[in-house]
Amino acid sequence: MKTSLVAIVLTFAGLASGQQTAPPSPAQPAASPQPAAQAQPQKKEIKDPAEYNAYVSAVQQQDAAGKISGLEAFLAQYPNSVMKEDALEVLMGAYQQAGNQAKVMDTANRLLTANANNVRALVLLAYNERAAQKWADAKGHAERGLQALPTMPKPDGTSDADFEKQKGQLAGLLESVAGFSALQLKDNATAEKDLRMAVEADPGNVENVYPLALASLTATPEDDVNGLFFIARAANLVKDPAGKAQITKFGRSKYVKYHGSDEGWNDLLTLTATTPLPPAGFTVKQYVPPTPAEQAHDLVKDKTPADLKKLSFAEWELVLSSGSPEDADKVWSVIKGVALQMEATVMKAGATELQIAASQDDIDAKRADIVLTMTGTIPPKLMPAEGSTLDFEGTPVSYTASPFVMTMEKGALLTKAAPKKPPVHRKPSQ
């Protein structure tokens, strides 16, 4: 946790003990009823003078130890006091001031027993549970705090403007805890919702921006456009050079995966340096892989017959099996009837016919993509074993597009080194 979050928590934990508001007066004679429109919230009153004096004496102690001692004695003597919740809030702040974190947490739980919607107690519990990686507890208390926040009573002496500012800060902290905890629990939908609100409340806080990016990029389905925006924003906000480099590298890889290249990534970094939230209409164009027909067309366009003859067998197979008739004809017209020397793997061997695979995809699938008719009978001592690698020469005479099989004649085994086409994958690498 960073100092900024700690400061907020300590500020609100200490509100009760830090405020020098006037203690409640003993009960006074009832005033004349006011019209409903002018009715004021009923103030708490201590009717017993001894209880009143005990409370005032405790809260007016100047040092934390004296305040703790006085308030614990007051709560023990008056467990059902109308000021119980107020006393526990002051006590929680006093324990915080004394540095007794265990007692802070214990008092926060006592506060929730007195009032299940006490926002300050929920904030402290949620914050400390996040620090202790108690994700489910932190998320639950943060969500309860957000639900209770609209009805949080305004402290005496606090202006409306200051109170709204305080509630806004508390809301941002609770949303941050709820969202980050939800992310650890793999509840990405909740994480995105709460962290987005936390970012909107404090756009420059990388502790919320970076988790929001992760929640978006790892959601199911992924929210790539928002995720890419916020990961670029996080790369701009982080100050540590090593952290900046790591986040930038991660963001670029995610951008390339989604967009297909890093074109536009630097522009996104420039945009997010000064723009805290995605502007209206913001998008990142998604990469759509080319279809096999489009890949086939890209292989043959602008190529001469000599270039087409130099393609691998796998590339010929792609064009002949998936390309347009025009593209397939370009390749077939170059290799039909031409003696070719290649390398392949034997799938099935016969005396006058071999079923072989010359593309790596078909080798892996153990499927023949060439039927080679030999010029004569293969001697037993030269008969290739199934699964072995074979150097051969053959002349293409026909093919079937799907499933692809090329028929070759005038087959001959090559016994000495000669230029040949090694097996490669049918689809070109992207």
PDB file of N, CA and C in Angstrom, residues 58 73 112 138 188 198 215 223 263 274 334 353 380 397 401 420:
ATOM      1  N   ALA A  58     -13.591  11.346  29.567  1.00  0.00           N
ATOM      2  CA  ALA A  58     -12.819  10.426  28.717  1.00  0.00           C
ATOM      3  C   ALA A  58     -12.433  11.072  27.395  1.00  0.00           C
ATOM      4  N   ALA A  73     -13.233   2.380  30.384  1.00  0.00           N
ATOM      5  CA  ALA A  73     -13.965   2.386  31.647  1.00  0.00           C
ATOM      6  C   ALA A  73     -15.411   2.833  31.433  1.00  0.00           C
ATOM      7  N   LEU A 112     -18.945  -2.375  14.669  1.00  0.00           N
ATOM      8  CA  LEU A 112     -19.918  -2.997  13.772  1.00  0.00           C
ATOM      9  C   LEU A 112     -20.984  -3.760  14.545  1.00  0.00           C
ATOM     10  N   ALA A 138     -11.988  -8.404   2.866  1.00  0.00           N
ATOM     11  CA  ALA A 138     -11.786  -7.024   2.427  1.00  0.00           C
ATOM     12  C   ALA A 138     -12.872  -6.606   1.434  1.00  0.00           C
ATOM     13  N   ASN A 188     -13.691 -10.633 -12.132  1.00  0.00           N
ATOM     14  CA  ASN A 188     -13.268  -9.508 -12.970  1.00  0.00           C
ATOM     15  C   ASN A 188     -14.371  -8.501 -13.233  1.00  0.00           C
ATOM     16  N   ALA A 198     -13.079   3.928  -8.989  1.00  0.00           N
ATOM     17  CA  ALA A 198     -11.939   4.447  -8.230  1.00  0.00           C
ATOM     18  C   ALA A 198     -11.033   5.294  -9.120  1.00  0.00           C
ATOM     19  N   ALA A 215      -7.658  -6.213 -14.860  1.00  0.00           N
ATOM     20  CA  ALA A 215      -9.015  -6.760 -14.786  1.00  0.00           C
ATOM     21  C   ALA A 215      -9.658  -6.789 -16.167  1.00  0.00           C
ATOM     22  N   ASP A 223     -11.917  -7.375 -22.171  1.00  0.00           N
ATOM     23  CA  ASP A 223     -12.301  -6.013 -22.555  1.00  0.00           C
ATOM     24  C   ASP A 223     -11.031  -5.324 -23.055  1.00  0.00           C
ATOM     25  N   GLU A 263       1.870  -0.991 -34.624  1.00  0.00           N
ATOM     26  CA  GLU A 263       1.480   0.278 -35.246  1.00  0.00           C
ATOM     27  C   GLU A 263       0.395   0.945 -34.398  1.00  0.00           C
ATOM     28  N   THR A 274      -1.715  12.314 -21.158  1.00  0.00           N
ATOM     29  CA  THR A 274      -2.465  13.502 -20.721  1.00  0.00           C
ATOM     30  C   THR A 274      -3.965  13.263 -20.669  1.00  0.00           C
ATOM     31  N   VAL A 334       2.769 -23.916 -63.606  1.00  0.00           N
ATOM     32  CA  VAL A 334       4.222 -23.845 -63.476  1.00  0.00           C
ATOM     33  C   VAL A 334       4.819 -25.205 -63.138  1.00  0.00           C
ATOM     34  N   GLU A 353       4.554 -48.115 -55.915  1.00  0.00           N
ATOM     35  CA  GLU A 353       3.856 -46.882 -55.525  1.00  0.00           C
ATOM     36  C   GLU A 353       4.190 -46.545 -54.073  1.00  0.00           C
ATOM     37  N   PRO A 380      14.001 -54.761 -53.221  1.00  0.00           N
ATOM     38  CA  PRO A 380      13.765 -54.953 -51.787  1.00  0.00           C
ATOM     39  C   PRO A 380      14.802 -54.260 -50.907  1.00  0.00           C
ATOM     40  N   VAL A 397       1.153 -34.769 -62.130  1.00  0.00           N
ATOM     41  CA  VAL A 397       0.252 -34.953 -63.273  1.00  0.00           C
ATOM     42  C   VAL A 397      -1.178 -34.554 -62.933  1.00  0.00           C
ATOM     43  N   ALA A 401      -8.063 -31.262 -54.637  1.00  0.00           N
ATOM     44  CA  ALA A 401      -7.931 -30.102 -53.746  1.00  0.00           C
ATOM     45  C   ALA A 401      -8.263 -30.440 -52.296  1.00  0.00           C
ATOM     46  N   LYS A 420      16.720 -30.085 -53.292  1.00  0.00           N
ATOM     47  CA  LYS A 420      15.346 -30.576 -53.070  1.00  0.00           C
ATOM     48  C   LYS A 420      14.630 -29.675 -52.083  1.00  0.00           C
TER      49      LYS A 420
END
